């Protein structure tokens, strides 16, 4: 390993022992420089002094070792640190050997060692006491490392170039099982083939750290102690020099000080931690990356590059950003079972700032468990897993560090030396769930399982810590009580997942969509006036039943027109069932009643019911878990899936109002969208209405299946409050599978997970376009607001703050605008209204239309309905219509001064907006 040696010896000692020590680490050096220390003068005298005799004897011994060695030397009267360093650098030494010194100052000796290793990056072998027996090739080697593994990287490099010991002992402070597991994982990932035995460094307060190392090395039977300088903080190195000098000079085990390979340490130094992951062909393993600082403060490291090591070999580098890193799926396709990796945050050639982790190549189904499950339920899950399932834990919040959660799991499950710990945010890419409330952690756990199942990984069950567990039609979920109640021998065979022709279909199936059904006639409705007339015509043509579900019911003239049509239908004998959200329709909550619904309910053949009425002091969940669906089903044969509530803003055309500068903001219509359809999915929507109807206290009813009508294919995604995330996962599936173009139409603050998905789409070359509106409408080039709604300006800033990152990444955003119409006051020039539509177009592959916005409330809290149309001509017609809207809109230029001037203000609103309340 070492080719150019410098040997510093004391002429008054048994100097040959130094050569024996050097030969242990260097088989055939090119050159050796002998640096002798003598108390007498070095001039030639007769007879020659003992020092020259020793020097001569060493030269002969070196030539016996290898005749080709270039031997040079000098004699000095004392150990001068600067002179030793100068000689070592001048002669190009790659190893300095310090022999036993009888008369040398211990501090001068340690000073030379530290200067050589820390400043000049030259390894130093120190021999303290003269050994009683000749030194042989090291068979038991001890290495001093920190509990977090600093020093192992340098050790791995050293071992790759020297004769391998039969045993390797790690000396570190403490001996907790988690430390041993971490160090063993790192050593394997770094290619250290010897089994790493971990020994506690027990210290006597009266001893120096050096003495403690020496005692531990002797106790473990080591014949060489290696101290990587990486394992020493600067303060420790200073203390070693001040307090450990004499102990080092008297050390019983030879000590090799390896030079520092990473930047010098600081007091209260941060360290990095990496989550574990799962790898199967076609799935990019994802990891959480975090920095843990003073008092275990957790932070997201700045974006950078990681080096990944497996078996001592660098797999390559990968970027990390926002606390997440994803590896190339091809790197780990070979992995079966548990496999150690090491991540380096500082270097690509030498592993430094190391963090260990494991990757699982599943050979059995996974039992996915919330890492904060209570002790009894955790033990029950462990017993269920036995050797039948891989027990995999998922951290859902980074309020506790990865290290802390692993330690917690080891404490509760001592027979599990390394609990496999995934991180939910790494898999969901949801920005550490900063905008997602803790009440939905169970859903996030289930969504991690869904992501893994989409890649073909079998899931035995998902164990949540909430009693009100989420549900999924194709994945088994268990509450803590259910887990405790199961007999330990219970087999949890994965639920069957229907075959899918491709990954797109499989992802939509696991997103909770209905099966893809053909035989539909579907059209979209972007024009408010035409949408109104369409639904009125359908009501007037109804023969047996009309089922209407709505979120908001306004008491205005448009509502009156539609409710009058419903009354006429009821008078013809049509059964009308009307559902409205109790809170947002102001009906049957806190004693309030909606006048329009009261009048409608008095009509024979009409029954009105409120969804989830509120009384007293409601909880946050009761306030947030509302039903946001907008469905209309006529005769169980025709349906409308929409974003429109019942009221003038949704069903009034822009050419039907005479707008003035004095018009109130509520008089401005909104851009909205819905779809009308006929075909088999109408029965699915009818079933969804029936479920809500009976839940609201209505009597069940029968309805006939819907026959095919056309040729178009479609699916329906129905999301129910805190039980699932079907519409969010459907939206994400469309975004992830886009290859050329994505168009979104919505004016709600993007969920951060959706924001990240859009940015990822931009980065893979997809043209991402977003059409948004103005929550507080305005007009003209001066952007003058209409009277009223001042607080809506804050909502505008919040919405736009979530678009900034997408625009910065290269996405295209349009603020919707309409040119002045003849019916309007000419001074308006241009109108910037609100956009209430919920539209997502993926290439020309699929279009999602319905009630689901792109925010946290729609994603998790409220019940939604989304129609997914898989028909290229339909998508092309809709894109043509949207192009017309883009043409009159204001395209956002990220360099535009007026836009950039508000970036910080928008960012502040984005950080401080109460996302929990929505």
CSV table of C-alpha atoms in Angstrom, one decimal, residues 299-692:
chain,number,residue,atom,x,y,z
A,299,UNK,CA,-33.7,20.4,8.5
A,300,UNK,CA,-33.8,19.8,4.8
A,301,UNK,CA,-30.3,19.9,3.3
A,302,UNK,CA,-29.7,22.3,0.5
A,303,UNK,CA,-30.0,20.7,-2.9
A,304,UNK,CA,-26.9,18.9,-4.0
A,305,UNK,CA,-25.4,15.6,-5.1
A,306,UNK,CA,-25.0,12.4,-3.3
A,307,UNK,CA,-22.6,9.6,-4.0
A,308,UNK,CA,-23.9,6.1,-3.5
A,309,UNK,CA,-21.7,3.1,-2.4
A,310,UNK,CA,-22.6,-0.6,-2.5
A,311,UNK,CA,-20.1,-3.2,-1.5
A,312,UNK,CA,-17.3,-0.7,-1.5
A,313,UNK,CA,-18.0,0.4,-5.1
A,314,UNK,CA,-19.5,3.8,-6.1
A,315,UNK,CA,-22.7,3.2,-8.0
A,316,UNK,CA,-22.6,6.8,-9.1
A,317,UNK,CA,-24.1,10.2,-8.1
A,318,UNK,CA,-27.7,11.3,-7.8
A,319,UNK,CA,-29.2,14.7,-7.0
A,320,UNK,CA,-31.1,15.4,-3.9
A,321,UNK,CA,-33.6,18.2,-3.6
A,322,UNK,CA,-36.2,19.2,-1.0
A,323,UNK,CA,-35.1,16.3,1.2
A,324,UNK,CA,-35.6,13.6,-1.3
A,325,UNK,CA,-33.3,11.5,-3.5
A,326,UNK,CA,-34.2,8.9,-6.1
A,327,UNK,CA,-31.8,6.4,-7.5
A,328,UNK,CA,-31.8,5.0,-11.0
A,329,UNK,CA,-34.0,2.0,-11.1
A,330,UNK,CA,-31.3,0.0,-12.9
A,331,UNK,CA,-28.8,0.4,-10.1
A,332,UNK,CA,-30.5,-2.0,-7.7
A,333,UNK,CA,-32.5,-4.4,-10.0
A,334,UNK,CA,-30.3,-7.2,-8.7
A,335,UNK,CA,-31.2,-6.7,-5.1
A,336,UNK,CA,-33.0,-9.5,-3.2
A,337,UNK,CA,-33.7,-9.3,0.5
A,338,UNK,CA,-32.1,-6.6,2.6
A,339,UNK,CA,-29.1,-4.9,1.1
A,340,UNK,CA,-26.9,-2.2,2.7
A,341,UNK,CA,-26.0,1.1,1.0
A,342,UNK,CA,-23.9,4.1,2.1
A,343,UNK,CA,-24.6,7.6,1.0
A,344,UNK,CA,-21.8,10.2,0.9
A,345,UNK,CA,-22.7,13.9,1.1
A,346,UNK,CA,-19.2,15.2,0.4
A,347,UNK,CA,-17.2,13.1,-2.1
A,348,UNK,CA,-17.5,11.1,-5.2
A,349,UNK,CA,-14.2,9.2,-5.1
A,350,UNK,CA,-13.7,8.6,-1.3
A,351,UNK,CA,-16.8,8.0,0.8
A,352,UNK,CA,-17.2,10.8,3.3
A,353,UNK,CA,-20.0,12.3,5.5
A,354,UNK,CA,-21.5,8.8,5.4
A,355,UNK,CA,-25.0,7.7,6.1
A,356,UNK,CA,-26.0,4.1,6.0
A,357,UNK,CA,-29.3,2.6,4.9
A,358,UNK,CA,-30.8,-0.6,3.6
A,359,UNK,CA,-32.7,-1.4,0.4
A,360,UNK,CA,-35.2,-4.2,0.3
A,361,UNK,CA,-35.7,-6.3,-2.8
A,362,UNK,CA,-39.0,-7.9,-1.7
A,363,UNK,CA,-39.1,-11.7,-1.7
A,364,UNK,CA,-42.4,-11.8,0.3
A,365,UNK,CA,-45.4,-9.5,0.6
A,366,UNK,CA,-45.0,-6.3,2.7
A,367,UNK,CA,-46.7,-5.6,6.0
A,368,UNK,CA,-46.6,-1.8,6.0
A,369,UNK,CA,-46.8,-0.3,9.4
A,370,UNK,CA,-47.0,3.3,10.8
A,371,UNK,CA,-43.7,3.7,12.6
A,372,UNK,CA,-45.5,5.4,15.6
A,373,UNK,CA,-47.9,2.6,16.2
A,374,UNK,CA,-48.3,1.9,19.9
A,375,UNK,CA,-46.2,-0.7,21.7
A,376,UNK,CA,-48.9,-3.5,21.9
A,377,UNK,CA,-50.1,-3.1,18.3
A,378,UNK,CA,-46.5,-3.0,17.1
A,379,UNK,CA,-45.8,-6.3,18.8
A,380,UNK,CA,-48.9,-7.7,17.3
A,381,UNK,CA,-47.8,-6.6,13.8
A,382,UNK,CA,-44.4,-8.1,14.4
A,383,UNK,CA,-46.0,-11.4,15.4
A,384,UNK,CA,-48.2,-11.4,12.3
A,385,UNK,CA,-45.2,-10.8,10.1
A,386,UNK,CA,-43.0,-13.6,11.5
A,387,UNK,CA,-41.1,-15.0,8.5
A,388,UNK,CA,-44.1,-14.7,6.2
A,389,UNK,CA,-44.0,-11.0,5.4
A,390,UNK,CA,-41.4,-8.2,5.2
A,391,UNK,CA,-42.2,-5.9,8.2
A,392,UNK,CA,-41.7,-2.4,6.8
A,393,UNK,CA,-42.2,0.8,8.8
A,394,UNK,CA,-43.2,4.2,7.4
A,395,UNK,CA,-42.4,7.5,9.0
A,396,UNK,CA,-45.2,9.9,8.3
A,397,UNK,CA,-43.8,13.1,9.8
A,398,UNK,CA,-40.3,14.4,10.3
A,399,UNK,CA,-41.1,15.8,13.8
A,400,UNK,CA,-38.9,12.9,14.9
A,401,UNK,CA,-35.6,12.2,13.1
A,402,UNK,CA,-35.0,9.0,11.2
A,403,UNK,CA,-32.4,8.1,13.9
A,404,UNK,CA,-34.8,8.7,16.7
A,405,UNK,CA,-37.6,6.6,15.1
A,406,UNK,CA,-35.2,3.8,14.4
A,407,UNK,CA,-34.0,3.9,18.0
A,408,UNK,CA,-37.6,3.9,19.2
A,409,UNK,CA,-38.4,0.8,17.0
A,410,UNK,CA,-35.3,-1.0,18.2
A,411,UNK,CA,-36.3,-0.4,21.8
A,412,UNK,CA,-39.7,-1.8,21.3
A,413,UNK,CA,-38.5,-4.6,19.0
A,414,UNK,CA,-35.0,-5.5,20.3
A,415,UNK,CA,-34.9,-8.6,18.1
A,416,UNK,CA,-35.0,-6.3,15.0
A,417,UNK,CA,-31.4,-4.8,14.7
A,418,UNK,CA,-32.2,-2.6,11.7
A,419,UNK,CA,-35.9,-1.8,11.3
A,420,UNK,CA,-36.6,-1.0,7.7
A,421,UNK,CA,-37.9,2.5,7.8
A,422,UNK,CA,-39.4,4.2,4.7
A,423,UNK,CA,-40.3,7.9,4.6
A,424,UNK,CA,-43.8,8.8,3.3
A,425,UNK,CA,-42.7,12.2,1.9
A,426,UNK,CA,-39.9,10.6,-0.1
A,427,UNK,CA,-42.4,8.3,-1.9
A,428,UNK,CA,-45.2,10.9,-2.2
A,429,UNK,CA,-42.9,13.9,-3.0
A,430,UNK,CA,-45.3,16.0,-0.9
A,431,UNK,CA,-42.7,18.5,0.4
A,432,UNK,CA,-42.5,17.0,3.9
A,433,UNK,CA,-46.3,17.3,4.1
A,434,UNK,CA,-46.0,20.9,5.1
A,435,UNK,CA,-49.5,21.7,3.8
A,436,UNK,CA,-51.1,18.5,4.9
A,437,UNK,CA,-52.7,18.1,8.3
A,438,UNK,CA,-51.8,15.2,10.6
A,439,UNK,CA,-55.4,14.0,10.6
A,440,UNK,CA,-54.7,12.5,7.1
A,441,UNK,CA,-51.6,10.6,8.0
A,442,UNK,CA,-53.4,7.3,7.7
A,443,UNK,CA,-54.4,8.1,4.1
A,444,UNK,CA,-50.8,9.1,3.3
A,445,UNK,CA,-49.6,5.7,4.7
A,446,UNK,CA,-52.1,3.9,2.4
A,447,UNK,CA,-51.0,6.1,-0.5
A,448,UNK,CA,-47.4,4.8,0.0
A,449,UNK,CA,-48.7,1.3,-0.2
A,450,UNK,CA,-50.6,2.2,-3.4
A,451,UNK,CA,-47.4,3.5,-5.0
A,452,UNK,CA,-45.6,0.3,-4.1
A,453,UNK,CA,-48.5,-1.8,-5.3
A,454,UNK,CA,-48.6,0.0,-8.6
A,455,UNK,CA,-45.0,-1.1,-9.2
A,456,UNK,CA,-46.1,-4.7,-8.6
A,457,UNK,CA,-45.1,-5.1,-5.0
A,458,UNK,CA,-47.5,-7.4,-3.0
A,459,UNK,CA,-49.0,-5.8,0.1
A,460,UNK,CA,-50.3,-8.1,2.8
A,461,UNK,CA,-51.8,-5.3,4.8
A,462,UNK,CA,-51.4,-1.7,5.9
A,463,UNK,CA,-51.5,-1.1,9.7
A,464,UNK,CA,-52.4,2.5,10.7
A,465,UNK,CA,-52.3,4.1,14.1
A,466,UNK,CA,-55.8,5.6,13.7
A,467,UNK,CA,-58.9,3.6,14.7
A,468,UNK,CA,-60.7,5.4,11.9
A,469,UNK,CA,-58.6,3.8,9.2
A,470,UNK,CA,-58.6,4.7,5.5
A,471,UNK,CA,-60.0,2.1,3.1
A,472,UNK,CA,-59.1,0.9,-0.4
A,473,UNK,CA,-60.9,-1.6,-2.6
A,474,UNK,CA,-57.7,-3.5,-3.5
A,475,UNK,CA,-55.5,-3.1,-0.4
A,476,UNK,CA,-56.2,-4.5,3.1
A,477,UNK,CA,-56.0,-1.9,6.0
A,478,UNK,CA,-56.0,-2.7,9.7
A,479,UNK,CA,-56.7,-0.4,12.6
A,480,UNK,CA,-54.7,-1.0,15.8
A,481,UNK,CA,-57.6,-2.8,17.4
A,482,UNK,CA,-58.0,-5.0,14.4
A,483,UNK,CA,-54.3,-5.8,14.4
A,484,UNK,CA,-54.5,-6.8,18.1
A,485,UNK,CA,-57.6,-8.9,17.6
A,486,UNK,CA,-56.1,-11.1,14.8
A,487,UNK,CA,-54.7,-14.5,15.8
A,488,UNK,CA,-51.0,-14.6,15.3
A,489,UNK,CA,-51.2,-17.4,12.8
A,490,UNK,CA,-53.6,-15.4,10.5
A,491,UNK,CA,-52.6,-15.4,6.9
A,492,UNK,CA,-52.8,-12.0,5.3
A,493,UNK,CA,-52.7,-12.9,1.6
A,494,UNK,CA,-52.6,-9.8,-0.6
A,495,UNK,CA,-55.9,-8.9,-2.1
A,496,UNK,CA,-56.2,-9.7,-5.8
A,497,UNK,CA,-55.6,-6.8,-8.1
A,498,UNK,CA,-57.3,-7.0,-11.5
A,499,UNK,CA,-55.1,-7.5,-14.5
A,500,UNK,CA,-54.3,-4.3,-16.4
A,501,UNK,CA,-53.0,-4.0,-20.0
A,502,UNK,CA,-50.4,-1.4,-19.0
A,503,UNK,CA,-49.0,0.7,-16.2
A,504,UNK,CA,-51.4,3.6,-16.9
A,505,UNK,CA,-54.4,1.3,-16.5
A,506,UNK,CA,-52.9,-0.3,-13.4
A,507,UNK,CA,-52.2,3.0,-11.8
A,508,UNK,CA,-55.8,4.3,-12.4
A,509,UNK,CA,-57.2,1.0,-11.0
A,510,UNK,CA,-55.1,1.4,-7.8
A,511,UNK,CA,-56.0,5.1,-7.7
A,512,UNK,CA,-59.5,3.9,-7.0
A,513,UNK,CA,-61.1,4.6,-10.4
A,514,UNK,CA,-63.9,2.4,-11.6
A,515,UNK,CA,-63.1,0.0,-14.4
A,516,UNK,CA,-62.7,1.5,-17.9
A,517,UNK,CA,-66.1,1.2,-19.6
A,518,UNK,CA,-66.9,1.8,-23.2
A,519,UNK,CA,-70.3,2.7,-24.7
A,520,UNK,CA,-70.7,6.3,-23.7
A,521,UNK,CA,-71.8,9.6,-25.3
A,522,UNK,CA,-70.0,12.4,-23.5
A,523,UNK,CA,-69.7,16.1,-24.1
A,524,UNK,CA,-68.2,19.0,-22.1
A,525,UNK,CA,-70.0,22.2,-21.1
A,526,UNK,CA,-67.7,25.3,-20.8
A,527,UNK,CA,-70.4,27.9,-21.5
A,528,UNK,CA,-72.5,28.7,-18.5
A,529,UNK,CA,-75.6,29.7,-20.4
A,530,UNK,CA,-75.6,26.6,-22.6
A,531,UNK,CA,-75.0,24.5,-19.5
A,532,UNK,CA,-78.0,26.0,-17.8
A,533,UNK,CA,-80.2,25.4,-20.8
A,534,UNK,CA,-78.9,21.9,-21.2
A,535,UNK,CA,-79.8,20.9,-17.6
A,536,UNK,CA,-83.2,22.6,-17.9
A,537,UNK,CA,-83.9,20.7,-21.0
A,538,UNK,CA,-83.0,17.4,-19.3
A,539,UNK,CA,-85.2,18.2,-16.4
A,540,UNK,CA,-88.1,19.0,-18.7
A,541,UNK,CA,-87.6,15.7,-20.5
A,542,UNK,CA,-87.4,13.6,-17.3
A,543,UNK,CA,-90.0,10.8,-17.0
A,544,UNK,CA,-89.3,8.9,-13.8
A,545,UNK,CA,-86.6,10.5,-11.5
A,546,UNK,CA,-84.3,13.4,-11.0
A,547,UNK,CA,-81.5,13.1,-8.5
A,548,UNK,CA,-79.5,16.3,-7.8
A,549,UNK,CA,-76.6,16.6,-5.5
A,550,UNK,CA,-75.0,20.0,-4.8
A,551,UNK,CA,-72.5,21.7,-2.5
A,552,UNK,CA,-73.7,25.3,-2.5
A,553,UNK,CA,-77.3,26.4,-3.3
A,554,UNK,CA,-77.6,30.2,-3.8
A,555,UNK,CA,-81.0,31.8,-3.2
A,556,UNK,CA,-81.1,33.8,-6.5
A,557,UNK,CA,-82.9,34.0,-9.8
A,558,UNK,CA,-81.0,31.2,-11.6
A,559,UNK,CA,-81.6,28.8,-8.7
A,560,UNK,CA,-85.3,29.8,-8.9
A,561,UNK,CA,-85.4,28.9,-12.6
A,562,UNK,CA,-83.9,25.5,-12.0
A,563,UNK,CA,-86.0,24.7,-8.9
A,564,UNK,CA,-89.1,25.8,-10.8
A,565,UNK,CA,-88.2,23.3,-13.5
A,566,UNK,CA,-87.8,20.6,-10.8
A,567,UNK,CA,-91.3,21.5,-9.4
A,568,UNK,CA,-92.8,21.1,-12.9
A,569,UNK,CA,-91.2,17.7,-13.2
A,570,UNK,CA,-92.5,16.7,-9.8
A,571,UNK,CA,-96.0,17.8,-10.9
A,572,UNK,CA,-95.7,15.4,-13.8
A,573,UNK,CA,-95.1,12.6,-11.4
A,574,UNK,CA,-91.3,12.6,-11.6
A,575,UNK,CA,-89.7,11.7,-8.3
A,576,UNK,CA,-87.2,14.4,-7.3
A,577,UNK,CA,-84.5,13.7,-4.7
A,578,UNK,CA,-82.3,16.7,-3.8
A,579,UNK,CA,-79.1,16.5,-1.7
A,580,UNK,CA,-77.3,19.6,-0.5
A,581,UNK,CA,-74.3,20.0,1.8
A,582,UNK,CA,-75.7,21.2,5.1
A,583,UNK,CA,-72.9,23.7,5.9
A,584,UNK,CA,-72.2,25.3,2.6
A,585,UNK,CA,-75.8,25.4,1.4
A,586,UNK,CA,-76.9,26.9,4.7
A,587,UNK,CA,-79.6,24.3,5.2
A,588,UNK,CA,-80.2,22.4,8.4
A,589,UNK,CA,-77.1,23.5,10.2
A,590,UNK,CA,-77.0,25.6,13.4
A,591,UNK,CA,-80.7,26.1,12.9
A,592,UNK,CA,-80.5,27.8,9.5
A,593,UNK,CA,-82.6,26.8,6.5
A,594,UNK,CA,-82.1,27.8,2.9
A,595,UNK,CA,-85.2,29.5,1.6
A,596,UNK,CA,-84.9,28.1,-1.9
A,597,UNK,CA,-84.6,24.5,-0.5
A,598,UNK,CA,-87.5,25.1,2.0
A,599,UNK,CA,-89.8,26.1,-0.9
A,600,UNK,CA,-88.7,23.2,-3.1
A,601,UNK,CA,-89.2,20.7,-0.3
A,602,UNK,CA,-92.9,21.7,0.1
A,603,UNK,CA,-93.6,20.4,-3.4
A,604,UNK,CA,-95.2,16.9,-3.7
A,605,UNK,CA,-92.9,14.3,-5.2
A,606,UNK,CA,-89.9,16.3,-4.0
A,607,UNK,CA,-87.7,15.3,-1.1
A,608,UNK,CA,-84.8,17.5,0.1
A,609,UNK,CA,-82.1,16.2,2.4
A,610,UNK,CA,-79.1,17.9,4.0
A,611,UNK,CA,-75.7,16.1,4.1
A,612,UNK,CA,-74.0,16.1,7.5
A,613,UNK,CA,-76.0,18.7,9.4
A,614,UNK,CA,-74.1,20.6,12.2
A,615,UNK,CA,-75.2,21.4,15.7
A,616,UNK,CA,-73.5,22.7,18.8
A,617,UNK,CA,-69.7,23.2,18.5
A,618,UNK,CA,-68.5,21.1,15.6
A,619,UNK,CA,-65.0,19.6,15.4
A,620,UNK,CA,-62.5,20.6,12.8
A,621,UNK,CA,-63.1,17.3,11.0
A,622,UNK,CA,-66.9,17.9,11.0
A,623,UNK,CA,-66.3,21.4,9.4
A,624,UNK,CA,-63.8,20.1,6.9
A,625,UNK,CA,-65.3,16.7,5.9
A,626,UNK,CA,-68.0,18.1,3.6
A,627,UNK,CA,-69.5,16.7,0.5
A,628,UNK,CA,-68.3,18.7,-2.5
A,629,UNK,CA,-69.8,16.6,-5.3
A,630,UNK,CA,-72.0,18.1,-8.0
A,631,UNK,CA,-74.0,15.4,-9.6
A,632,UNK,CA,-77.3,15.3,-11.5
A,633,UNK,CA,-78.8,12.0,-12.7
A,634,UNK,CA,-82.0,12.0,-14.9
A,635,UNK,CA,-84.1,8.8,-15.2
A,636,UNK,CA,-81.0,6.7,-14.3
A,637,UNK,CA,-80.0,7.2,-18.0
A,638,UNK,CA,-78.3,10.6,-18.3
A,639,UNK,CA,-76.0,12.3,-15.9
A,640,UNK,CA,-74.1,15.6,-15.3
A,641,UNK,CA,-70.7,15.6,-13.5
A,642,UNK,CA,-69.8,19.2,-12.9
A,643,UNK,CA,-67.9,21.8,-10.9
A,644,UNK,CA,-71.0,24.0,-10.9
A,645,UNK,CA,-72.9,24.7,-7.8
A,646,UNK,CA,-76.5,25.9,-8.0
A,647,UNK,CA,-76.6,29.7,-8.5
A,648,UNK,CA,-76.1,32.6,-10.9
A,649,UNK,CA,-72.2,32.7,-11.0
A,650,UNK,CA,-72.2,29.1,-12.3
A,651,UNK,CA,-75.1,29.2,-14.8
A,652,UNK,CA,-74.9,32.7,-16.2
A,653,UNK,CA,-73.2,33.5,-19.5
A,654,UNK,CA,-70.8,36.5,-19.7
A,655,UNK,CA,-72.9,37.9,-22.5
A,656,UNK,CA,-76.0,37.7,-20.3
A,657,UNK,CA,-75.0,40.4,-17.9
A,658,UNK,CA,-74.5,44.1,-18.4
A,659,UNK,CA,-71.3,44.7,-16.4
A,660,UNK,CA,-70.4,48.2,-15.2
A,661,UNK,CA,-67.4,49.5,-13.2
A,662,UNK,CA,-69.8,49.7,-10.3
A,663,UNK,CA,-70.9,46.1,-10.5
A,664,UNK,CA,-70.5,44.1,-7.3
A,665,UNK,CA,-67.9,41.3,-7.6
A,666,UNK,CA,-70.6,38.7,-6.9
A,667,UNK,CA,-72.4,39.8,-10.1
A,668,UNK,CA,-69.4,38.6,-12.2
A,669,UNK,CA,-70.0,35.1,-13.7
A,670,UNK,CA,-67.3,32.5,-13.2
A,671,UNK,CA,-65.7,30.2,-15.8
A,672,UNK,CA,-66.8,26.7,-15.0
A,673,UNK,CA,-67.0,23.3,-16.6
A,674,UNK,CA,-69.0,20.1,-16.5
A,675,UNK,CA,-69.7,17.0,-18.6
A,676,UNK,CA,-73.0,15.4,-19.6
A,677,UNK,CA,-73.0,11.7,-20.4
A,678,UNK,CA,-75.0,8.7,-21.3
A,679,UNK,CA,-73.9,5.1,-20.9
A,680,UNK,CA,-72.9,2.5,-18.3
A,681,UNK,CA,-71.1,4.9,-15.9
A,682,UNK,CA,-74.5,6.6,-15.2
A,683,UNK,CA,-75.3,3.6,-13.1
A,684,UNK,CA,-72.0,4.1,-11.1
A,685,UNK,CA,-73.0,7.8,-10.5
A,686,UNK,CA,-76.5,6.7,-9.5
A,687,UNK,CA,-75.1,4.3,-7.0
A,688,UNK,CA,-72.9,7.1,-5.6
A,689,UNK,CA,-76.0,9.3,-5.2
A,690,UNK,CA,-77.9,6.5,-3.6
A,691,UNK,CA,-75.2,5.9,-1.0
A,692,UNK,CA,-75.2,9.6,0.0
